[in-house]
Amino acid sequence: QVQVVESGGGLVQAGGSLRLSCAVSGRTSSTYTMGWFRQAPGKEREFVAAITWNGATTYYADFVKGRFTISRVNAKNTVYLQMNSLKPEDTAAYYCAANIRSPDGRYWSTEYAYWGQGTQVTVSS
């Protein structure tokens, strides 16, 4: 079992920044990648960013490249998503997830077995 808990969401004006945190505990040795996904009302959940458990490699959706940065602090078993230059279209519930199923899993929500409860990000125009 892996437990995942997100925090750090909130309300911010367009152009502003937020940092989301994802605390990971449990059988973390089984984890290949950690991912961030988001889901806006009426839309499907979509991939935002991922990082390998050793922190060596990161992956991003095209729509966040250059604006968002995913990182991991090993000592804290915490994954961060730094979000800069936020846009109203970034408004969504953001979810952190742990992939223990596939060494190559990155982009698809079905590859992630453990999910947090989500944290809301609202960007006002």
PDB file of C-alpha atoms in Angstrom:
ATOM      1  CA  GLN A   1       0.000   0.000   0.000  1.00  0.00           C
ATOM      2  CA  VAL A   2       1.069   3.517  -0.778  1.00  0.00           C
ATOM      3  CA  GLN A   3      -0.583   6.562   0.743  1.00  0.00           C
ATOM      4  CA  VAL A   4      -0.699   9.830  -1.143  1.00  0.00           C
ATOM      5  CA  VAL A   5      -1.812  13.171   0.303  1.00  0.00           C
ATOM      6  CA  GLU A   6      -1.876  16.430  -1.654  1.00  0.00           C
ATOM      7  CA  SER A   7      -1.888  19.969  -0.313  1.00  0.00           C
ATOM      8  CA  GLY A   8      -1.258  23.504  -1.461  1.00  0.00           C
ATOM      9  CA  GLY A   9      -4.167  24.352  -3.703  1.00  0.00           C
ATOM     10  CA  GLY A  10      -6.038  27.622  -3.550  1.00  0.00           C
ATOM     11  CA  LEU A  11      -7.239  30.711  -5.362  1.00  0.00           C
ATOM     12  CA  VAL A  12      -4.763  32.780  -7.360  1.00  0.00           C
ATOM     13  CA  GLN A  13      -4.956  35.477  -9.994  1.00  0.00           C
ATOM     14  CA  ALA A  14      -3.893  34.831 -13.555  1.00  0.00           C
ATOM     15  CA  GLY A  15      -0.136  35.128 -13.874  1.00  0.00           C
ATOM     16  CA  GLY A  16       0.398  34.055 -10.282  1.00  0.00           C
ATOM     17  CA  SER A  17       2.050  30.978  -8.801  1.00  0.00           C
ATOM     18  CA  LEU A  18       1.193  28.074  -6.531  1.00  0.00           C
ATOM     19  CA  ARG A  19       3.164  25.116  -5.256  1.00  0.00           C
ATOM     20  CA  LEU A  20       1.397  21.813  -4.705  1.00  0.00           C
ATOM     21  CA  SER A  21       2.850  19.196  -2.388  1.00  0.00           C
ATOM     22  CA  CYS A  22       2.338  15.452  -2.401  1.00  0.00           C
ATOM     23  CA  ALA A  23       3.371  13.464   0.659  1.00  0.00           C
ATOM     24  CA  VAL A  24       4.008   9.802  -0.086  1.00  0.00           C
ATOM     25  CA  SER A  25       4.188   7.041   2.521  1.00  0.00           C
ATOM     26  CA  GLY A  26       3.935   3.277   2.802  1.00  0.00           C
ATOM     27  CA  ARG A  27       5.614   0.848   0.420  1.00  0.00           C
ATOM     28  CA  THR A  28       7.364   3.527  -1.582  1.00  0.00           C
ATOM     29  CA  SER A  29      10.053   1.072  -2.673  1.00  0.00           C
ATOM     30  CA  SER A  30       7.470  -0.315  -5.112  1.00  0.00           C
ATOM     31  CA  THR A  31       6.971   3.034  -6.805  1.00  0.00           C
ATOM     32  CA  TYR A  32       8.223   3.674 -10.350  1.00  0.00           C
ATOM     33  CA  THR A  33       6.887   7.138 -10.999  1.00  0.00           C
ATOM     34  CA  MET A  34       4.825   9.831  -9.316  1.00  0.00           C
ATOM     35  CA  GLY A  35       2.419  11.789 -11.414  1.00  0.00           C
ATOM     36  CA  TRP A  36       0.208  14.855 -11.259  1.00  0.00           C
ATOM     37  CA  PHE A  37      -3.104  14.858 -13.071  1.00  0.00           C
ATOM     38  CA  ARG A  38      -5.923  17.367 -13.165  1.00  0.00           C
ATOM     39  CA  GLN A  39      -9.624  17.310 -13.828  1.00  0.00           C
ATOM     40  CA  ALA A  40     -11.806  20.297 -14.599  1.00  0.00           C
ATOM     41  CA  PRO A  41     -15.605  20.134 -14.277  1.00  0.00           C
ATOM     42  CA  GLY A  42     -17.133  18.297 -17.211  1.00  0.00           C
ATOM     43  CA  LYS A  43     -13.759  17.215 -18.553  1.00  0.00           C
ATOM     44  CA  GLU A  44     -11.724  14.039 -18.390  1.00  0.00           C
ATOM     45  CA  ARG A  45      -8.770  13.685 -16.085  1.00  0.00           C
ATOM     46  CA  GLU A  46      -5.580  14.653 -17.894  1.00  0.00           C
ATOM     47  CA  PHE A  47      -1.879  14.147 -17.371  1.00  0.00           C
ATOM     48  CA  VAL A  48       0.105  17.158 -16.158  1.00  0.00           C
ATOM     49  CA  ALA A  49       3.579  15.964 -15.122  1.00  0.00           C
ATOM     50  CA  ALA A  50       5.465  12.950 -13.789  1.00  0.00           C
ATOM     51  CA  ILE A  51       8.795  12.171 -12.188  1.00  0.00           C
ATOM     52  CA  THR A  52      10.649   8.910 -11.718  1.00  0.00           C
ATOM     53  CA  TRP A  53      10.938   7.818  -8.117  1.00  0.00           C
ATOM     54  CA  ASN A  54      14.680   8.501  -8.091  1.00  0.00           C
ATOM     55  CA  GLY A  55      13.971  12.007  -9.358  1.00  0.00           C
ATOM     56  CA  ALA A  56      16.202  11.564 -12.384  1.00  0.00           C
ATOM     57  CA  THR A  57      13.663  12.071 -15.158  1.00  0.00           C
ATOM     58  CA  THR A  58      10.652  14.314 -15.551  1.00  0.00           C
ATOM     59  CA  TYR A  59       7.817  14.391 -18.057  1.00  0.00           C
ATOM     60  CA  TYR A  60       5.372  17.176 -18.882  1.00  0.00           C
ATOM     61  CA  ALA A  61       2.222  17.734 -20.845  1.00  0.00           C
ATOM     62  CA  ASP A  62       2.805  20.211 -23.645  1.00  0.00           C
ATOM     63  CA  PHE A  63       0.398  22.737 -22.177  1.00  0.00           C
ATOM     64  CA  VAL A  64       2.494  23.160 -18.993  1.00  0.00           C
ATOM     65  CA  LYS A  65       6.015  23.019 -20.392  1.00  0.00           C
ATOM     66  CA  GLY A  66       7.957  26.078 -19.345  1.00  0.00           C
ATOM     67  CA  ARG A  67       5.396  26.979 -16.671  1.00  0.00           C
ATOM     68  CA  PHE A  68       5.216  24.002 -14.300  1.00  0.00           C
ATOM     69  CA  THR A  69       8.062  22.128 -12.640  1.00  0.00           C
ATOM     70  CA  ILE A  70       7.814  18.766 -10.905  1.00  0.00           C
ATOM     71  CA  SER A  71      10.424  17.825  -8.339  1.00  0.00           C
ATOM     72  CA  ARG A  72      11.029  15.404  -5.506  1.00  0.00           C
ATOM     73  CA  VAL A  73      12.776  15.718  -2.159  1.00  0.00           C
ATOM     74  CA  ASN A  74      14.018  12.233  -1.355  1.00  0.00           C
ATOM     75  CA  ALA A  75      14.513  12.765   2.345  1.00  0.00           C
ATOM     76  CA  LYS A  76      10.920  13.881   2.758  1.00  0.00           C
ATOM     77  CA  ASN A  77       9.282  11.480   0.295  1.00  0.00           C
ATOM     78  CA  THR A  78       7.510  14.517  -1.062  1.00  0.00           C
ATOM     79  CA  VAL A  79       6.779  15.471  -4.644  1.00  0.00           C
ATOM     80  CA  TYR A  80       6.158  19.077  -5.600  1.00  0.00           C
ATOM     81  CA  LEU A  81       4.470  20.764  -8.514  1.00  0.00           C
ATOM     82  CA  GLN A  82       5.571  24.375  -8.872  1.00  0.00           C
ATOM     83  CA  MET A  83       3.063  26.181 -11.057  1.00  0.00           C
ATOM     84  CA  ASN A  84       3.991  29.574 -12.494  1.00  0.00           C
ATOM     85  CA  SER A  85       2.280  31.877 -14.987  1.00  0.00           C
ATOM     86  CA  LEU A  86      -1.053  30.329 -14.121  1.00  0.00           C
ATOM     87  CA  LYS A  87      -3.956  30.756 -16.519  1.00  0.00           C
ATOM     88  CA  PRO A  88      -7.706  30.525 -15.917  1.00  0.00           C
ATOM     89  CA  GLU A  89      -7.718  27.326 -17.973  1.00  0.00           C
ATOM     90  CA  ASP A  90      -5.459  25.736 -15.342  1.00  0.00           C
ATOM     91  CA  THR A  91      -8.418  25.762 -12.965  1.00  0.00           C
ATOM     92  CA  ALA A  92      -9.077  22.172 -11.903  1.00  0.00           C
ATOM     93  CA  ALA A  93      -8.786  19.651  -9.126  1.00  0.00           C
ATOM     94  CA  TYR A  94      -5.205  18.426  -9.086  1.00  0.00           C
ATOM     95  CA  TYR A  95      -4.393  14.856  -8.110  1.00  0.00           C
ATOM     96  CA  CYS A  96      -1.144  13.204  -7.174  1.00  0.00           C
ATOM     97  CA  ALA A  97      -0.734   9.511  -7.935  1.00  0.00           C
ATOM     98  CA  ALA A  98       1.761   6.687  -7.502  1.00  0.00           C
ATOM     99  CA  ASN A  99       2.579   4.246 -10.285  1.00  0.00           C
ATOM    100  CA  ILE A 100       3.547   0.815  -8.992  1.00  0.00           C
ATOM    101  CA  ARG A 101       2.331  -1.136 -12.021  1.00  0.00           C
ATOM    102  CA  SER A 102       4.601  -0.312 -14.900  1.00  0.00           C
ATOM    103  CA  PRO A 103       8.261   0.722 -15.063  1.00  0.00           C
ATOM    104  CA  ASP A 104       7.439   2.646 -18.239  1.00  0.00           C
ATOM    105  CA  GLY A 105       4.196   4.099 -16.968  1.00  0.00           C
ATOM    106  CA  ARG A 106       3.989   7.873 -17.090  1.00  0.00           C
ATOM    107  CA  TYR A 107       1.140   9.439 -18.988  1.00  0.00           C
ATOM    108  CA  TRP A 108      -1.956   7.292 -18.466  1.00  0.00           C
ATOM    109  CA  SER A 109      -4.091   7.442 -15.344  1.00  0.00           C
ATOM    110  CA  THR A 110      -4.691   3.683 -15.557  1.00  0.00           C
ATOM    111  CA  GLU A 111      -1.006   3.123 -14.865  1.00  0.00           C
ATOM    112  CA  TYR A 112      -1.340   4.696 -11.434  1.00  0.00           C
ATOM    113  CA  ALA A 113      -2.683   2.561  -8.603  1.00  0.00           C
ATOM    114  CA  TYR A 114      -2.756   4.989  -5.685  1.00  0.00           C
ATOM    115  CA  TRP A 115      -4.330   8.418  -5.715  1.00  0.00           C
ATOM    116  CA  GLY A 116      -4.688  11.303  -3.348  1.00  0.00           C
ATOM    117  CA  GLN A 117      -7.961  13.031  -2.577  1.00  0.00           C
ATOM    118  CA  GLY A 118      -7.164  16.008  -4.805  1.00  0.00           C
ATOM    119  CA  THR A 119      -6.581  19.692  -4.160  1.00  0.00           C
ATOM    120  CA  GLN A 120      -8.474  22.480  -5.897  1.00  0.00           C
ATOM    121  CA  VAL A 121      -6.664  25.132  -7.902  1.00  0.00           C
ATOM    122  CA  THR A 122      -8.702  28.108  -9.060  1.00  0.00           C
ATOM    123  CA  VAL A 123      -7.181  30.784 -11.274  1.00  0.00           C
ATOM    124  CA  SER A 124      -9.173  33.985 -11.653  1.00  0.00           C
ATOM    125  CA  SER A 125      -8.906  36.227 -14.700  1.00  0.00           C
TER     126      SER A 125
END
